[in-house]
Amino acid sequence: MFMRVDQLQAELPAPKRADPNAAAALQELLGGKYGEMSTLGNYMFQSFNFRSKEKLRPFYSLVASITAEELGHVELVSNGVAMLNNGPDIPDGDAGDGGDISGAPFEDMKDIRLAAAFLSGGGGAMPVNSNGVSWSNDFITTTGNVVVDLLHNFHLECGARLHKLRVFETLTDPTGSEVCGYLLVRGSVHAHAYALALKKITGVEIEKFLPCPNIPLANIRECQKYLDEGSHRRLYTWSPKDYKEIAGIWSNDEVALAGDPPGTTKATSSERPSAVRPVGPVLFSAPLGPWVAIVAPKLNSM
């Protein structure tokens, strides 16, 4: 079960202006092939369908825990899209009846990249990609084979990080840039975690594939504060008592790459067992209580 917390995972700065075309670009991170709807859908149904949970408990716990975080990623991107579509809040902007609209006050909106975002969605986010194509169940892989699913998940996270970087490079507004910066850092954690899980279950040194893709997060300003606080080394269980078995995959002595990027702060064992900063509105699994972070102090950003 999930518990909702009314707080975004990252604080998003207000947009400088309404920029529906930038919002359309950010939609790729929501409803694109490698978007948050895809990562959520894959991990959620893999965790629901997971077989031999007792025998393979650490791997189930890993997928189930990342599922909970992905729910918060969907909400984070959706908020960024809506903020960019509508622009900064205007004092008393909702006051009155809107005045005479016969002069077509929104004439420009018919020419925006995703006109349906305004005409049908009122400037909100939808499960579509940057061209307005609906997100599809065809993007979900749940085979019933843990190795195949973990390999697919590793590929999915690497593809998602490439897409986040490309979207980031199209944006100038701080709202969308912040969304990309945060998700680039957290995506590195998920990619590393799946690589470690594959190594643990198969013995194959998949870390030799890494970094894949090679994205130097320390060179991206919007990533830096999350690196400084150690967000690239934490994997959350989202429960005060469940899913702690992921420590068998993600722990202080099991990391995909050694060494931290320049400008990051070392985590310490004192950061275990609780997270140093709140994260939400991620949905927690199981009973009410603080979430738990499993910390890997030596993990490099990818």
Coordinates of C-alpha atoms in Angstrom, one line a residue:
M1 CA 0.0 0.0 0.0
F2 CA 1.1 3.6 -0.5
M3 CA 0.9 6.6 1.8
R4 CA 0.9 10.1 0.2
V5 CA 2.9 13.0 1.6
D6 CA 1.9 16.5 0.3
Q7 CA 5.4 17.7 -0.7
L8 CA 7.3 17.6 -3.9
Q9 CA 10.6 15.6 -4.0
A10 CA 12.5 18.7 -5.0
E11 CA 11.6 22.4 -4.6
L12 CA 10.8 23.9 -8.0
P13 CA 11.5 27.6 -8.6
A14 CA 8.8 29.7 -10.2
P15 CA 9.0 30.0 -14.0
K16 CA 10.1 33.4 -15.3
R17 CA 7.2 33.4 -17.8
A18 CA 4.6 31.1 -19.4
D19 CA 6.4 28.9 -21.9
P20 CA 4.1 26.2 -23.2
N21 CA 6.7 25.1 -25.7
A22 CA 9.2 24.4 -22.9
A23 CA 6.4 22.5 -21.1
A24 CA 5.9 20.4 -24.2
A25 CA 9.6 19.5 -24.2
L26 CA 9.3 18.5 -20.5
Q27 CA 6.4 16.3 -21.4
E28 CA 9.0 13.9 -22.9
L29 CA 10.2 13.1 -19.4
L30 CA 6.6 12.3 -18.4
G31 CA 5.0 10.4 -21.3
G32 CA 7.9 9.5 -23.5
K33 CA 9.3 6.1 -24.2
Y34 CA 11.8 6.6 -21.4
G35 CA 9.7 8.9 -19.3
E36 CA 8.6 8.6 -15.7
M37 CA 5.3 7.0 -16.7
S38 CA 7.4 4.2 -18.2
T39 CA 9.7 3.7 -15.3
L40 CA 6.8 3.7 -12.9
G41 CA 4.8 1.3 -15.0
N42 CA 7.6 -1.1 -15.5
Y43 CA 8.7 -1.3 -11.8
M44 CA 5.2 -1.2 -10.4
F45 CA 3.9 -4.1 -12.4
Q46 CA 7.2 -6.0 -12.1
S47 CA 6.8 -5.7 -8.3
F48 CA 3.1 -6.7 -8.4
N49 CA 4.0 -9.7 -10.5
F50 CA 7.2 -10.7 -8.8
R51 CA 7.6 -14.4 -8.3
S52 CA 9.6 -16.2 -5.6
K53 CA 9.6 -13.2 -3.3
E54 CA 11.1 -15.0 -0.4
K55 CA 13.9 -16.6 -2.4
L56 CA 14.7 -13.4 -4.2
R57 CA 13.6 -10.9 -1.6
P58 CA 16.4 -8.3 -2.0
F59 CA 15.6 -8.0 -5.7
Y60 CA 11.9 -7.7 -5.1
S61 CA 12.6 -5.0 -2.4
L62 CA 14.7 -3.1 -4.8
V63 CA 12.1 -2.9 -7.5
A64 CA 9.3 -2.2 -5.1
S65 CA 11.2 0.6 -3.4
I66 CA 12.1 2.3 -6.6
T67 CA 8.4 2.0 -7.7
A68 CA 7.4 4.2 -4.8
E69 CA 10.0 6.9 -5.7
E70 CA 8.9 6.9 -9.4
L71 CA 5.4 7.8 -8.3
G72 CA 6.9 11.0 -6.9
H73 CA 8.8 11.6 -10.1
V74 CA 5.6 11.5 -12.1
E75 CA 4.2 14.2 -9.8
L76 CA 7.3 16.3 -9.9
V77 CA 7.4 16.4 -13.7
S78 CA 3.7 17.0 -13.9
N79 CA 4.0 20.0 -11.6
G80 CA 6.9 21.3 -13.7
V81 CA 4.9 21.0 -16.9
A82 CA 1.9 22.8 -15.4
M83 CA 4.1 25.6 -14.0
L84 CA 5.7 26.2 -17.4
N85 CA 2.4 26.1 -19.2
N86 CA 0.8 28.7 -16.9
G87 CA 3.8 30.9 -15.9
P88 CA 4.3 32.7 -12.6
D89 CA 1.4 33.4 -10.3
I90 CA -0.2 36.8 -10.8
P91 CA -1.7 38.5 -7.8
D92 CA -5.5 38.4 -8.0
G93 CA -5.1 36.6 -11.4
D94 CA -8.3 34.7 -10.7
A95 CA -10.4 37.7 -9.7
G96 CA -13.4 38.8 -11.7
D97 CA -15.1 37.1 -14.5
G98 CA -12.3 37.2 -17.1
G99 CA -13.7 40.2 -19.0
D100 CA -14.6 40.3 -22.6
I101 CA -13.1 37.3 -24.5
S102 CA -14.5 38.2 -27.9
G103 CA -11.1 39.6 -28.8
A104 CA -9.5 36.1 -28.6
P105 CA -7.1 36.8 -25.7
F106 CA -5.5 33.4 -26.2
E107 CA -5.0 33.6 -30.0
D108 CA -1.4 32.7 -29.7
M109 CA -2.2 29.4 -28.0
K110 CA -3.5 27.8 -31.2
D111 CA 0.1 27.9 -32.5
I112 CA 1.9 26.4 -29.6
R113 CA 3.6 23.0 -30.0
L114 CA 1.0 21.1 -27.9
A115 CA -2.2 23.1 -28.4
A116 CA -4.2 20.4 -26.8
A117 CA -2.4 21.1 -23.5
F118 CA -4.3 24.4 -23.4
L119 CA -7.4 23.6 -25.4
S120 CA -8.3 20.3 -23.7
G121 CA -6.1 20.2 -20.6
G122 CA -6.2 23.8 -19.3
G123 CA -2.4 24.0 -19.2
G124 CA -1.9 20.9 -17.2
A125 CA 0.2 17.8 -17.7
M126 CA -1.0 14.7 -19.5
P127 CA 0.5 11.2 -20.0
V128 CA 1.8 12.1 -23.5
N129 CA 5.3 12.7 -25.0
S130 CA 6.7 15.9 -26.4
N131 CA 4.7 15.5 -29.6
G132 CA 1.4 14.8 -27.8
V133 CA 1.5 11.0 -28.5
S134 CA -0.2 9.1 -25.7
W135 CA 2.0 7.0 -23.4
S136 CA 1.5 3.4 -24.1
N137 CA 1.3 0.2 -22.1
D138 CA 3.6 -1.3 -24.8
F139 CA 6.4 0.4 -23.0
I140 CA 6.0 -1.9 -20.0
T141 CA 8.2 -5.1 -19.7
T142 CA 7.4 -7.6 -17.0
T143 CA 8.6 -11.0 -18.1
G144 CA 8.5 -13.0 -14.8
N145 CA 12.2 -13.6 -15.2
V146 CA 14.2 -11.5 -12.7
V147 CA 17.4 -11.3 -14.7
V148 CA 15.6 -10.1 -17.9
D149 CA 13.6 -7.6 -16.0
L150 CA 16.6 -6.2 -14.2
L151 CA 18.5 -5.9 -17.4
H152 CA 15.5 -4.1 -19.0
N153 CA 15.4 -1.8 -16.0
F154 CA 19.1 -0.9 -16.3
H155 CA 18.6 -0.1 -20.0
L156 CA 15.5 1.9 -19.2
E157 CA 17.3 4.1 -16.6
C158 CA 20.2 4.7 -19.0
G159 CA 17.9 5.7 -21.8
A160 CA 15.9 7.9 -19.4
R161 CA 19.1 9.8 -18.4
L162 CA 20.0 10.4 -22.0
H163 CA 16.6 11.8 -22.6
K164 CA 16.7 14.0 -19.5
L165 CA 20.1 15.5 -20.6
R166 CA 18.7 16.2 -24.1
V167 CA 15.6 17.9 -22.7
F168 CA 17.8 19.8 -20.2
E169 CA 19.8 21.2 -23.1
T170 CA 16.7 22.6 -24.7
L171 CA 15.5 24.5 -21.6
T172 CA 16.5 27.9 -20.2
D173 CA 13.7 28.4 -17.7
P174 CA 14.7 27.5 -14.1
T175 CA 11.6 25.4 -13.5
G176 CA 12.3 22.8 -16.1
S177 CA 16.0 22.9 -15.6
E178 CA 15.5 22.0 -11.9
V179 CA 13.3 19.1 -12.7
C180 CA 16.0 17.7 -15.1
G181 CA 18.8 18.3 -12.6
Y182 CA 17.1 16.5 -9.8
L183 CA 16.0 13.5 -12.0
L184 CA 19.5 13.2 -13.5
V185 CA 20.9 12.6 -10.0
R186 CA 18.3 10.2 -8.9
G187 CA 18.4 8.3 -12.2
S188 CA 22.1 7.7 -11.6
V189 CA 21.2 6.0 -8.3
H190 CA 18.6 3.7 -10.0
A191 CA 20.9 2.8 -12.9
H192 CA 23.7 1.9 -10.4
A193 CA 21.3 -0.1 -8.2
Y194 CA 20.1 -2.2 -11.1
A195 CA 23.7 -2.8 -12.3
L196 CA 24.6 -4.0 -8.8
A197 CA 21.6 -6.2 -8.6
L198 CA 22.5 -7.8 -11.9
K199 CA 26.1 -8.4 -10.7
K200 CA 24.8 -9.9 -7.5
I201 CA 22.4 -12.3 -9.1
T202 CA 24.5 -13.3 -12.1
G203 CA 28.2 -12.7 -11.1
V204 CA 28.7 -10.7 -14.3
E205 CA 30.7 -7.6 -13.8
I206 CA 28.2 -5.2 -15.4
E207 CA 30.0 -2.3 -13.7
K208 CA 32.4 -2.6 -16.6
F209 CA 29.6 -1.2 -18.8
L210 CA 29.5 1.9 -16.6
P211 CA 29.4 4.8 -16.8
C212 CA 26.7 4.3 -19.4
P213 CA 25.6 6.9 -20.4
N214 CA 28.6 9.0 -19.4
I215 CA 27.1 12.1 -18.0
P216 CA 29.4 14.1 -15.6
L217 CA 26.8 15.4 -13.2
A218 CA 29.3 17.6 -11.3
N219 CA 29.5 19.7 -14.5
I220 CA 25.7 20.5 -14.4
R221 CA 24.9 23.4 -12.0
E222 CA 21.3 22.1 -11.3
C223 CA 22.7 18.8 -10.2
Q224 CA 25.4 20.2 -7.9
K225 CA 23.3 20.8 -4.7
Y226 CA 21.9 17.3 -4.9
L227 CA 25.4 15.9 -5.2
D228 CA 26.6 18.0 -2.3
E229 CA 23.9 16.6 0.0
G230 CA 24.6 13.1 -1.1
S231 CA 21.4 12.3 -3.1
H232 CA 23.4 10.3 -5.6
R233 CA 24.4 7.8 -2.9
R234 CA 21.0 7.1 -1.2
L235 CA 18.4 4.5 -2.1
Y236 CA 15.2 4.8 -0.1
T237 CA 13.1 2.0 1.3
W238 CA 10.1 4.4 1.8
S239 CA 9.1 2.4 4.9
P240 CA 10.2 2.3 8.6
K241 CA 10.4 -1.5 8.6
D242 CA 10.0 -3.0 5.2
Y243 CA 12.2 -3.5 2.2
K244 CA 15.4 -3.3 4.2
E245 CA 16.8 -6.3 2.3
I246 CA 18.0 -3.9 -0.4
A247 CA 21.0 -3.3 1.8
G248 CA 22.2 -6.6 0.5
I249 CA 22.5 -5.0 -2.9
W250 CA 23.0 -1.3 -2.1
S251 CA 25.4 -0.9 0.9
N252 CA 28.6 0.7 2.0
D253 CA 30.8 -2.1 0.6
E254 CA 28.8 -2.7 -2.7
V255 CA 29.1 0.1 -5.2
A256 CA 29.2 0.1 -9.0
L257 CA 32.0 2.7 -9.3
A258 CA 34.4 3.9 -6.7
G259 CA 35.1 7.5 -6.0
D260 CA 33.0 10.6 -5.9
P261 CA 32.8 13.3 -8.6
P262 CA 34.5 16.7 -7.8
G263 CA 32.5 19.0 -5.6
T264 CA 30.5 16.3 -3.7
T265 CA 30.3 15.8 0.0
K266 CA 31.2 12.4 1.5
A267 CA 28.4 10.6 3.2
T268 CA 29.1 9.0 6.6
S269 CA 27.8 6.0 8.3
S270 CA 25.9 8.3 10.7
E271 CA 23.5 9.1 7.8
R272 CA 22.2 5.5 8.1
P273 CA 19.4 4.6 8.8
S274 CA 17.4 7.7 8.0
A275 CA 17.4 10.2 5.2
V276 CA 18.9 13.6 5.9
R277 CA 16.2 15.5 4.0
P278 CA 12.5 14.9 3.5
V279 CA 11.3 13.7 0.2
G280 CA 7.7 13.7 -1.1
P281 CA 5.0 13.7 -2.3
V282 CA 6.4 10.3 -3.0
L283 CA 4.1 7.6 -1.9
F284 CA 5.4 5.5 0.8
S285 CA 4.9 1.8 1.1
A286 CA 3.3 0.4 4.2
P287 CA 2.8 2.0 7.7
L288 CA 3.1 5.6 8.6
G289 CA 6.6 6.6 9.7
P290 CA 9.9 8.0 8.4
W291 CA 11.5 6.6 5.3
V292 CA 14.9 4.9 5.5
A293 CA 17.9 5.6 3.3
I294 CA 20.5 3.0 2.5
V295 CA 23.7 4.9 1.9
A296 CA 26.6 4.1 -0.4
P297 CA 29.3 6.6 0.5
K298 CA 31.7 5.6 -2.3
L299 CA 29.2 5.8 -5.2
N300 CA 30.3 7.9 -8.2
S301 CA 27.8 9.9 -10.1
M302 CA 27.1 8.6 -13.6

